[in-house]
XYZ file of C-alpha atoms in Angstrom:
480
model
C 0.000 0.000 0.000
C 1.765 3.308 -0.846
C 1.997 5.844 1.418
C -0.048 8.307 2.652
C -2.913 6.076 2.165
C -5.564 5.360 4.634
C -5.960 1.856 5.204
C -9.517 0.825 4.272
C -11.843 -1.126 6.762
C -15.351 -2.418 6.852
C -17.326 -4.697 4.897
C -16.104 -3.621 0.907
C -11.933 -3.759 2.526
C -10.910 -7.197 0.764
C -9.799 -10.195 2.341
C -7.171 -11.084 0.332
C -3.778 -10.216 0.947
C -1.764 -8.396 -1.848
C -1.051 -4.965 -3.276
C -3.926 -2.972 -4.737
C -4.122 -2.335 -8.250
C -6.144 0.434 -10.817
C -8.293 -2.666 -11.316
C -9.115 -3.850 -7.981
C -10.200 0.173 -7.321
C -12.241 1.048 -10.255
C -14.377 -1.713 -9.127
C -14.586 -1.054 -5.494
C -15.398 2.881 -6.886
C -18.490 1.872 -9.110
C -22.021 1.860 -7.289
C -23.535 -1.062 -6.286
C -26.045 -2.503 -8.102
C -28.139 -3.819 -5.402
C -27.864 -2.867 -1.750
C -26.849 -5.228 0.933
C -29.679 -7.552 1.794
C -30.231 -6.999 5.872
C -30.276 -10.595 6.789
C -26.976 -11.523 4.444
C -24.681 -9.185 7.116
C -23.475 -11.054 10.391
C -24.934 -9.719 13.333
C -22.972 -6.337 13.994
C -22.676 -4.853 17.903
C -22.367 -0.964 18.807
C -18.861 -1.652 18.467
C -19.035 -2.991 14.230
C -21.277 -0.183 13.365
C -19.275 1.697 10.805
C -20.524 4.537 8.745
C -19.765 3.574 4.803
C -20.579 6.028 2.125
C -22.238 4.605 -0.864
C -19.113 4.151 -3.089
C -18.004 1.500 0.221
C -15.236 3.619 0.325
C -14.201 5.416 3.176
C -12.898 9.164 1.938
C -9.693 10.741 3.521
C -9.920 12.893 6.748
C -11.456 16.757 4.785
C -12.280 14.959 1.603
C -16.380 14.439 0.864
C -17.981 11.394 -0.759
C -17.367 11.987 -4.587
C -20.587 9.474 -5.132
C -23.920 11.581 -4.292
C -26.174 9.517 -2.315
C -29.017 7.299 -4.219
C -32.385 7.443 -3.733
C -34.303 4.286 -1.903
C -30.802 3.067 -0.321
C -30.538 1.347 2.222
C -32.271 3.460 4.959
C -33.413 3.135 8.755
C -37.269 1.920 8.347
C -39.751 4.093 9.269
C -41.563 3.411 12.534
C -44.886 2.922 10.230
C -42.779 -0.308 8.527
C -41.246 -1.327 11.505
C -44.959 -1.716 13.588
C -46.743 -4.831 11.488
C -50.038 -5.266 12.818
C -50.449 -8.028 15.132
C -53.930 -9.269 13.570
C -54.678 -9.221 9.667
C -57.208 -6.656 8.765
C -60.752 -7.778 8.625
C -62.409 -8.192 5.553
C -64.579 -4.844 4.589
C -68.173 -5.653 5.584
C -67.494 -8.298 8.265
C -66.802 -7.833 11.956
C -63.396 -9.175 13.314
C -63.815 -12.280 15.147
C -63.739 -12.567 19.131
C -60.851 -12.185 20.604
C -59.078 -10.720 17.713
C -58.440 -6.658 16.347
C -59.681 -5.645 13.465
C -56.859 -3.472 11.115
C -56.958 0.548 11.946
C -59.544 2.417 9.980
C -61.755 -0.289 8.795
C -65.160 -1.030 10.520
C -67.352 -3.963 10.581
C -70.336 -3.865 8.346
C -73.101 -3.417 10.260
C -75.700 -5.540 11.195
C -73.325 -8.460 10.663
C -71.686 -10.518 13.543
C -68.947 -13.180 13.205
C -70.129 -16.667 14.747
C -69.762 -17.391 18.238
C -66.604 -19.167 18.686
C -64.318 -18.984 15.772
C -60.958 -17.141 16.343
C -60.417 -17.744 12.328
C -58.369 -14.278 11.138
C -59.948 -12.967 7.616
C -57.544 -13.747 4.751
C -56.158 -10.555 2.956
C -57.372 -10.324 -0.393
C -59.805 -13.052 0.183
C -63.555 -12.142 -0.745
C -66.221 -13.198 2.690
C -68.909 -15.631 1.706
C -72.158 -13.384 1.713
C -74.435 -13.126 4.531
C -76.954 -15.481 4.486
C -80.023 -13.243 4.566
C -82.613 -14.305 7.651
C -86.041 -15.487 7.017
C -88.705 -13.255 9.354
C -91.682 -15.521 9.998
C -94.833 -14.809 8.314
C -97.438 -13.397 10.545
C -100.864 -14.927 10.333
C -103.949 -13.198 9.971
C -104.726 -12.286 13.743
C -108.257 -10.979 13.046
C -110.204 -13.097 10.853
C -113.317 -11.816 11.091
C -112.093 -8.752 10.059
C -111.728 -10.554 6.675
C -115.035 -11.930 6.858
C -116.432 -8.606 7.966
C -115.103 -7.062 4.745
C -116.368 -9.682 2.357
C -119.884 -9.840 3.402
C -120.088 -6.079 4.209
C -123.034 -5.154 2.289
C -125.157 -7.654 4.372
C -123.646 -6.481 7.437
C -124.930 -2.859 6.709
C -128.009 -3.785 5.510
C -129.041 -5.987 8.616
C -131.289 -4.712 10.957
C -130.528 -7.423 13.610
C -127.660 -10.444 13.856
C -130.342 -12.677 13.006
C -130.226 -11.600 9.432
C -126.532 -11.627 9.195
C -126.757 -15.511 10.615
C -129.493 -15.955 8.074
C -127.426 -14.774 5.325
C -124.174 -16.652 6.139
C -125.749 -20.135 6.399
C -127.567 -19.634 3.362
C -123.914 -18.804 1.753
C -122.726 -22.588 3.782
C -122.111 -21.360 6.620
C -121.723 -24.160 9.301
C -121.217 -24.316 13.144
C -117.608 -25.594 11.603
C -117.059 -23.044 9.601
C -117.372 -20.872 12.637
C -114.891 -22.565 14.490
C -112.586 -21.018 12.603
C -113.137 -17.814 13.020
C -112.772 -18.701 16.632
C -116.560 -18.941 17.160
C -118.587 -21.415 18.454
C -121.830 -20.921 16.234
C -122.888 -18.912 13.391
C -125.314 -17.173 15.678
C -122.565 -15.628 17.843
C -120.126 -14.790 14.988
C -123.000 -12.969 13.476
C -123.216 -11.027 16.366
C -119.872 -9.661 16.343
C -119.910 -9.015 12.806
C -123.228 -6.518 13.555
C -121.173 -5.074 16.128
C -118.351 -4.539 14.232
C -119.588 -3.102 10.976
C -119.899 1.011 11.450
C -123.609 2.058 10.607
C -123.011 6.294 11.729
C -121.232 7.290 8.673
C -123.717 5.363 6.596
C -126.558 7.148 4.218
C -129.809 6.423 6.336
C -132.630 4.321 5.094
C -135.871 5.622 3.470
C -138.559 5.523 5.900
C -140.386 2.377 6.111
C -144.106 2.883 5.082
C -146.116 1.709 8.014
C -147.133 -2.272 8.092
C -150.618 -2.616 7.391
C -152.698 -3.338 10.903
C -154.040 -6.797 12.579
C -157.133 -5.945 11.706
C -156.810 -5.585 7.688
C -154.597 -9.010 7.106
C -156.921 -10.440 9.424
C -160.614 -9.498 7.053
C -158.368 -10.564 4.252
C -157.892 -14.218 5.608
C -161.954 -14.147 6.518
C -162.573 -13.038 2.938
C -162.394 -16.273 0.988
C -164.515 -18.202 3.566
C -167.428 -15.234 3.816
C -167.294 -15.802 0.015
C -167.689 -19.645 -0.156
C -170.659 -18.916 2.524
C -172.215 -16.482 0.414
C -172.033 -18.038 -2.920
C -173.420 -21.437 -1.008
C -176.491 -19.745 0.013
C -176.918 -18.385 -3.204
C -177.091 -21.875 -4.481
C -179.161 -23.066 -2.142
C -182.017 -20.681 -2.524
C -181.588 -20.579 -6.670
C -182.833 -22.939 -9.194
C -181.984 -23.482 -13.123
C -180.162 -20.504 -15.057
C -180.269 -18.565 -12.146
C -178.179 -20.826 -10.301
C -175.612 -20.774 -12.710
C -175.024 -17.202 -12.936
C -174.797 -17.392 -8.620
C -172.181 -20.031 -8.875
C -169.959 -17.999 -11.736
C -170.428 -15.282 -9.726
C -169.799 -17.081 -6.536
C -166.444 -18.529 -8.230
C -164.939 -14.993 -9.148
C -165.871 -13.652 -6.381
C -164.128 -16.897 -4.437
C -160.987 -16.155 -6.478
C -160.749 -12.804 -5.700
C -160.780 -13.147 -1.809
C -158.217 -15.761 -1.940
C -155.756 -13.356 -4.209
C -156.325 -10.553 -1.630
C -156.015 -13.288 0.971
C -152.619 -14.131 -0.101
C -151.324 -10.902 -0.452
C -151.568 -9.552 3.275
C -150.507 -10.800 5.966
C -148.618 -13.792 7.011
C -149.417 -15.506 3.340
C -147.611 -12.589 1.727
C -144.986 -13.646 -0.235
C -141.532 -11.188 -0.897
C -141.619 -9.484 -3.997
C -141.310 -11.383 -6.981
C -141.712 -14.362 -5.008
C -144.857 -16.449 -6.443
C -144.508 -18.718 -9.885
C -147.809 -17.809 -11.817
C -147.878 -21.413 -12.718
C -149.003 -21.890 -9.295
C -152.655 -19.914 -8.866
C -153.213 -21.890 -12.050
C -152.631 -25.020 -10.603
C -154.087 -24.049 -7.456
C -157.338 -22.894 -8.934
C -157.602 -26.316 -11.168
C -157.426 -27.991 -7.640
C -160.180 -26.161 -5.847
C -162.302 -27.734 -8.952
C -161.469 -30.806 -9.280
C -162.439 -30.536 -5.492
C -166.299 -29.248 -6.316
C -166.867 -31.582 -9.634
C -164.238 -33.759 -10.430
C -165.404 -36.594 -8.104
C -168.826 -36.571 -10.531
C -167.096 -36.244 -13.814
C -164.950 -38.794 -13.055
C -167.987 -41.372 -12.607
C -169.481 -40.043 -15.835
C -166.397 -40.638 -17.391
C -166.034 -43.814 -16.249
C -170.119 -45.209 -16.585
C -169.582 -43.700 -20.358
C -170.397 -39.968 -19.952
C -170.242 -37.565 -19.754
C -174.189 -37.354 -20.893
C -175.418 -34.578 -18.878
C -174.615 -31.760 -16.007
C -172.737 -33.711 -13.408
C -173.138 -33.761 -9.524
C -171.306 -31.083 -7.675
C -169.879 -31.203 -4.277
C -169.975 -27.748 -3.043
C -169.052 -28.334 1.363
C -165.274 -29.607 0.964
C -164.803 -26.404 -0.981
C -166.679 -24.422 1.465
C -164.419 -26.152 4.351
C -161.377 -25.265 2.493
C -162.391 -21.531 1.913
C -163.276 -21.252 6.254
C -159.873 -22.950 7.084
C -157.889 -20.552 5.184
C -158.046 -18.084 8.327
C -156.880 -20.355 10.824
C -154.244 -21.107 8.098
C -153.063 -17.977 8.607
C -153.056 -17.489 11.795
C -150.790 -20.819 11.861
C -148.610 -19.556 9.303
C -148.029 -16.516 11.484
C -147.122 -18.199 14.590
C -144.677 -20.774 12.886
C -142.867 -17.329 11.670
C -143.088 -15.710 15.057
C -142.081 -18.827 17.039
C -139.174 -19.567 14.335
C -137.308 -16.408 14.906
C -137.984 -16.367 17.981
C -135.657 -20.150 18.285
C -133.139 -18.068 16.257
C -132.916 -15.762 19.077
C -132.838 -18.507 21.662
C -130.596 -21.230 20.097
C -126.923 -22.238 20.342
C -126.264 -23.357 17.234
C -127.448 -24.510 13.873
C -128.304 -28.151 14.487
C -130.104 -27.030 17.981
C -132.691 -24.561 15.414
C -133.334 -27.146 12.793
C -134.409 -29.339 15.579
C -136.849 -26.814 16.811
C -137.567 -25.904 13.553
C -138.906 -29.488 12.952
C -140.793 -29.523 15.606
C -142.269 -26.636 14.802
C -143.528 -27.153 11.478
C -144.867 -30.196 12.327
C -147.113 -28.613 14.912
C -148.077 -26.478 12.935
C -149.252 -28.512 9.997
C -150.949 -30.993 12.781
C -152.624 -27.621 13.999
C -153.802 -26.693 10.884
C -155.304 -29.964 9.942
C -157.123 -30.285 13.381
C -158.961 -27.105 12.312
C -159.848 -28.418 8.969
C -161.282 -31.486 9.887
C -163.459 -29.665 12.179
C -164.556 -27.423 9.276
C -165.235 -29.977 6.910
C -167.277 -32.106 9.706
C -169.325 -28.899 10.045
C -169.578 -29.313 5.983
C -169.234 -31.684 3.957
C -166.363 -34.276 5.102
C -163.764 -35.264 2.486
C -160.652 -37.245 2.881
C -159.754 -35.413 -0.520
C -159.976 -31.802 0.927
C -158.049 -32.956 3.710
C -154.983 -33.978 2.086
C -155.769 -30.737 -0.286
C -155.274 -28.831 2.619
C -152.295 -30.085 3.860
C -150.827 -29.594 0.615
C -151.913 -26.094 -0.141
C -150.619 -24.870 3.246
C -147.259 -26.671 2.372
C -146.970 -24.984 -0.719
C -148.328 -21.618 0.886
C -145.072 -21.786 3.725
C -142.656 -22.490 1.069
C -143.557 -19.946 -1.010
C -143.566 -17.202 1.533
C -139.972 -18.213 3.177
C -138.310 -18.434 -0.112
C -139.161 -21.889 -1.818
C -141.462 -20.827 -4.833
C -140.117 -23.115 -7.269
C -140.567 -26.159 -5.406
C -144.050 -25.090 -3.906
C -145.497 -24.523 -7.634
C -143.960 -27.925 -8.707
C -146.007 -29.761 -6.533
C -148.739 -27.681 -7.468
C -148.597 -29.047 -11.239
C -147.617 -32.609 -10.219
C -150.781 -33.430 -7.744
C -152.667 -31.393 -10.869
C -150.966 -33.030 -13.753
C -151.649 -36.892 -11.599
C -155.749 -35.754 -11.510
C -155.979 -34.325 -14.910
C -154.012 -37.625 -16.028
C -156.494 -40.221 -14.265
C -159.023 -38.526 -16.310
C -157.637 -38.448 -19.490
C -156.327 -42.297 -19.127
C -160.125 -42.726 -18.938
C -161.471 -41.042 -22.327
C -157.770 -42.724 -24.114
C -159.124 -46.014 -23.267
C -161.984 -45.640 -25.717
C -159.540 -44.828 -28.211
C -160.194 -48.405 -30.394
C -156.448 -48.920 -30.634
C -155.201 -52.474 -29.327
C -153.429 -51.915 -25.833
C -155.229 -48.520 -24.763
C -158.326 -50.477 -23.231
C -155.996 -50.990 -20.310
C -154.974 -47.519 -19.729
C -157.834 -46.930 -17.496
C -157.282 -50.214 -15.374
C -155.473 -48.229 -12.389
C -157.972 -45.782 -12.356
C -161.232 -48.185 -12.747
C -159.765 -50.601 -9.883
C -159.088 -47.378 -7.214
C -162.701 -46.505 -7.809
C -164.062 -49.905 -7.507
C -162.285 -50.435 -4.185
C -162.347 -46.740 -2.484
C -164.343 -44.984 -4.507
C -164.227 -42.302 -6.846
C -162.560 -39.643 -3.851
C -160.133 -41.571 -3.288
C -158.162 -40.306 -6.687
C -158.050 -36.971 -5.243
C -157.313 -38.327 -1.376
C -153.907 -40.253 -3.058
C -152.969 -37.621 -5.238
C -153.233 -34.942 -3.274
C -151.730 -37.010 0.190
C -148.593 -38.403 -1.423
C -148.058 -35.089 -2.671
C -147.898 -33.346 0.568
C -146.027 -36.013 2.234
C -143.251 -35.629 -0.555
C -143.950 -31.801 0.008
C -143.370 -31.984 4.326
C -140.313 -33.805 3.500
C -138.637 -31.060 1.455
C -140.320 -28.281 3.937
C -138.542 -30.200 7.271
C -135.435 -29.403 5.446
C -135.908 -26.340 3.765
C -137.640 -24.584 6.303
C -135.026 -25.674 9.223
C -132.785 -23.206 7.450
C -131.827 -19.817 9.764
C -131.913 -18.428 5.905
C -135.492 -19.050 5.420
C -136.709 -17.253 8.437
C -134.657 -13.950 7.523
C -136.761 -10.664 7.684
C -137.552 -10.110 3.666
């Protein structure tokens, strides 16, 4: 080493022993390409810690470092590189686990927790599975009769009493069942919340009523037809030839007219729109075949008719008195019916009062008939034609027209038939001589009322039948 030359020391001195050539210090004078790796140097103490330029050549006492200093050299880290976090940052959107810190400056999503229990760190650069979104249970309905109360709310409003509403929903199939649902025990008391429920103040108010007619006029009406049969059977009495004929026409309009006016007050007053004309038809035809269909029949059957045939003026008579007590038995099956609305629990307990009461009623009605037509002329015919006109009359009023007028035309259609298998027997075609067989052997054995009696009786029975069903109904007793 010449002299005058500072030996050099540190890490860049070299290790081998010799002389140092131009060669040997141009390369020790270029830069360094890449800067010491930290953790290639041996562990140095306060005592190693040398101060090297960046040429790794140490300059002469006054001389500077002819190699300005280079940018991102090896420098003293930062106190921001030298403090690593402790816990990897949480993933945006997810809260840090327990027992773990989530990164500075991020926050957990919120509204999402991190299960119970895991102490699993969130991956950097990892995406989170996304939160599984949480089902809220469905509510039920906790007023159903609120829905009910808004379906049928135009016969809640119009109802002037719960009966009507309990009329109305059992005619829709409304059952003691169905009830149960709506967490009652019988129609009758879940229509009595609904007409609780259902505001009337706001609503328009109703046109005034016109004023029932009185006791007194429905009650003339049902005398009419009977002070008409009375009337027209004294004129018959007391009259003889032509004249006699024009009493009984006369007699017979004026018997038709009392028994329309008849039916139209009172308790035989049927809603509007509510009678089949079919049925005064087959009504009227009836009430003849009551007064001269037992003679024409004979006639027919002797060979006739060859002349005016017997009439039988008392059953028709009877008929015509009983129509007031009718009444009055129509009227107390309606009273007494809603009055077992009022009174009973449940569907099945009305209809079984409802029964009950019909049949009384009919039984009542029948009793006063059979008087009347012992104090006229007695007929097993009229009897049974009573039954079945009051039948027909109570279905018709409570809603049953169709079914009333139907058996109207059959027991009319069965009598008009008997005849006319009669007169088709003389017809001289082989095989219609025996049409009138049926008819010939009923009138051989019973006589020639006991057409009428059959007809008429197993029509009513069929009619009762339908009218312990029909008329069991809450529906059929609602206020028209």
């Amino acid at each position: 080493m010449p002299e005058g030359d500072i030996p050099m020391r540190g890490s860049a001195a070299p290790t081998s022993p010799g002389a140092w050539d131009a060669r040997s210090e141009a390369l020790l004078g270029a830069p360094a390409l890449t800067p010491p790796a930290a953790d290639t140097l041996g562990p140095h103490t306060a005592e190693d810690t040398v101060d090297t330029p960046a040429s790794g050549i140490t300059p002469a006492p006054g001389e500077t470092d002819p190699t300005p200093p280079r940018e991102n050299a090896t420098q003293p880290p930062r106190d921001t590189d030298r403090e690593a976090p402790t816990a990897s940052a949480a993933a945006p959107g997810t809260d840090a686990a327990p027992g773990t810190d989530a990164a500075p400056g991020t926050d957990a999503a919120p509204g999402t927790d991190a299960a119970p229990g895991t102490d699993r760190e969130a991956v950097p650069g990892t995406t989170p599975p996304a939160a599984v979104p949480v089902a809220r249970p469905r509510r039920g309905n906790a007023d159903p009769v609120k829905v009910l109360m808004h379906r049928h709310r135009e016969l809640c409003e119009r109802a002037v009493d719960p009966l009507e509403i309990a009329a109305g929903l059992e005619a829709q199939g409304f059952t003691d069942r169905t009830a149960a649902r709506f967490r009652h025990r019988d129609v009758f008391s879940l229509a009595e919340e609904l007409y609780a429920r259902v505001p009337r103040g706001s609503a328009p108010a109703a046109p005034p009523v016109p004023a029932a007619p009185g006791t007194d006029a429905w009650v003339l009406a049902a005398l009419a037809p009977g002070a008409a049969a009375a009337l027209t059977g004294v004129g018959l009495a007391v009259t003889h030839g032509p004249v006699r004929t024009a009493v009984g026409a006369a007699g017979a309009l004026l018997l038709t007219g009392a028994l329309l006016l008849a039916v139209r007050r009172g308790p035989f007053r049927a809603p509007d729109g509510g009678t089949v004309p079919a049925a005064r038809l087959w009504t009227l035809w009836l009430l003849a075949y009551a007064v001269c269909g037992d003679g024409l029949l004979t006639q027919v059957l002797s060979g006739g008719p060859d002349g005016p045939w017997d009439l039988t003026p008392g059953p028709l008579l009877g008929l015509a008195l009983a129509v007031a007590p009718a009444a009055w038995c129509a009227r107390l099956f309606a009273h007494r019916a809603r009055r077992r609305i009022a009174d009973s629990r449940g569907l099945a307990d009305f209809a079984a009062s409802a029964r009950a009461l019909l049949l009384g009623t009919v039984t009542l009605q029948l009793l006063a008939l059979t008087v009347l037509l012992g104090l006229t002329a007695f007929s097993p015919g009229a009897l049974t034609l009573g039954a079945l006109l009051l039948l027909a009359r109570l279905l018709t009023v409570h809603g049953f027209p169709e079914t009333a007028a139907a058996a109207l035309a059959a027991a009319g259609a069965a009598e008009a038939l008997a005849l006319a298998s009669v007169l088709a027997a003389r017809v001289p075609v082989p095989g219609f001589d025996g049409l009138a067989a049926p008819v010939r052997a009923v009138v051989d054995t019973w006589g020639p009322g006991a057409v009428p009696t059959l007809v008429c009786g197993a029509t009513a029975l069929g009619l009762l039948a339908h009218a312990t069903g029909a008329l069991s109904r809450a529906s059929a007793h609602a206020t028209p």
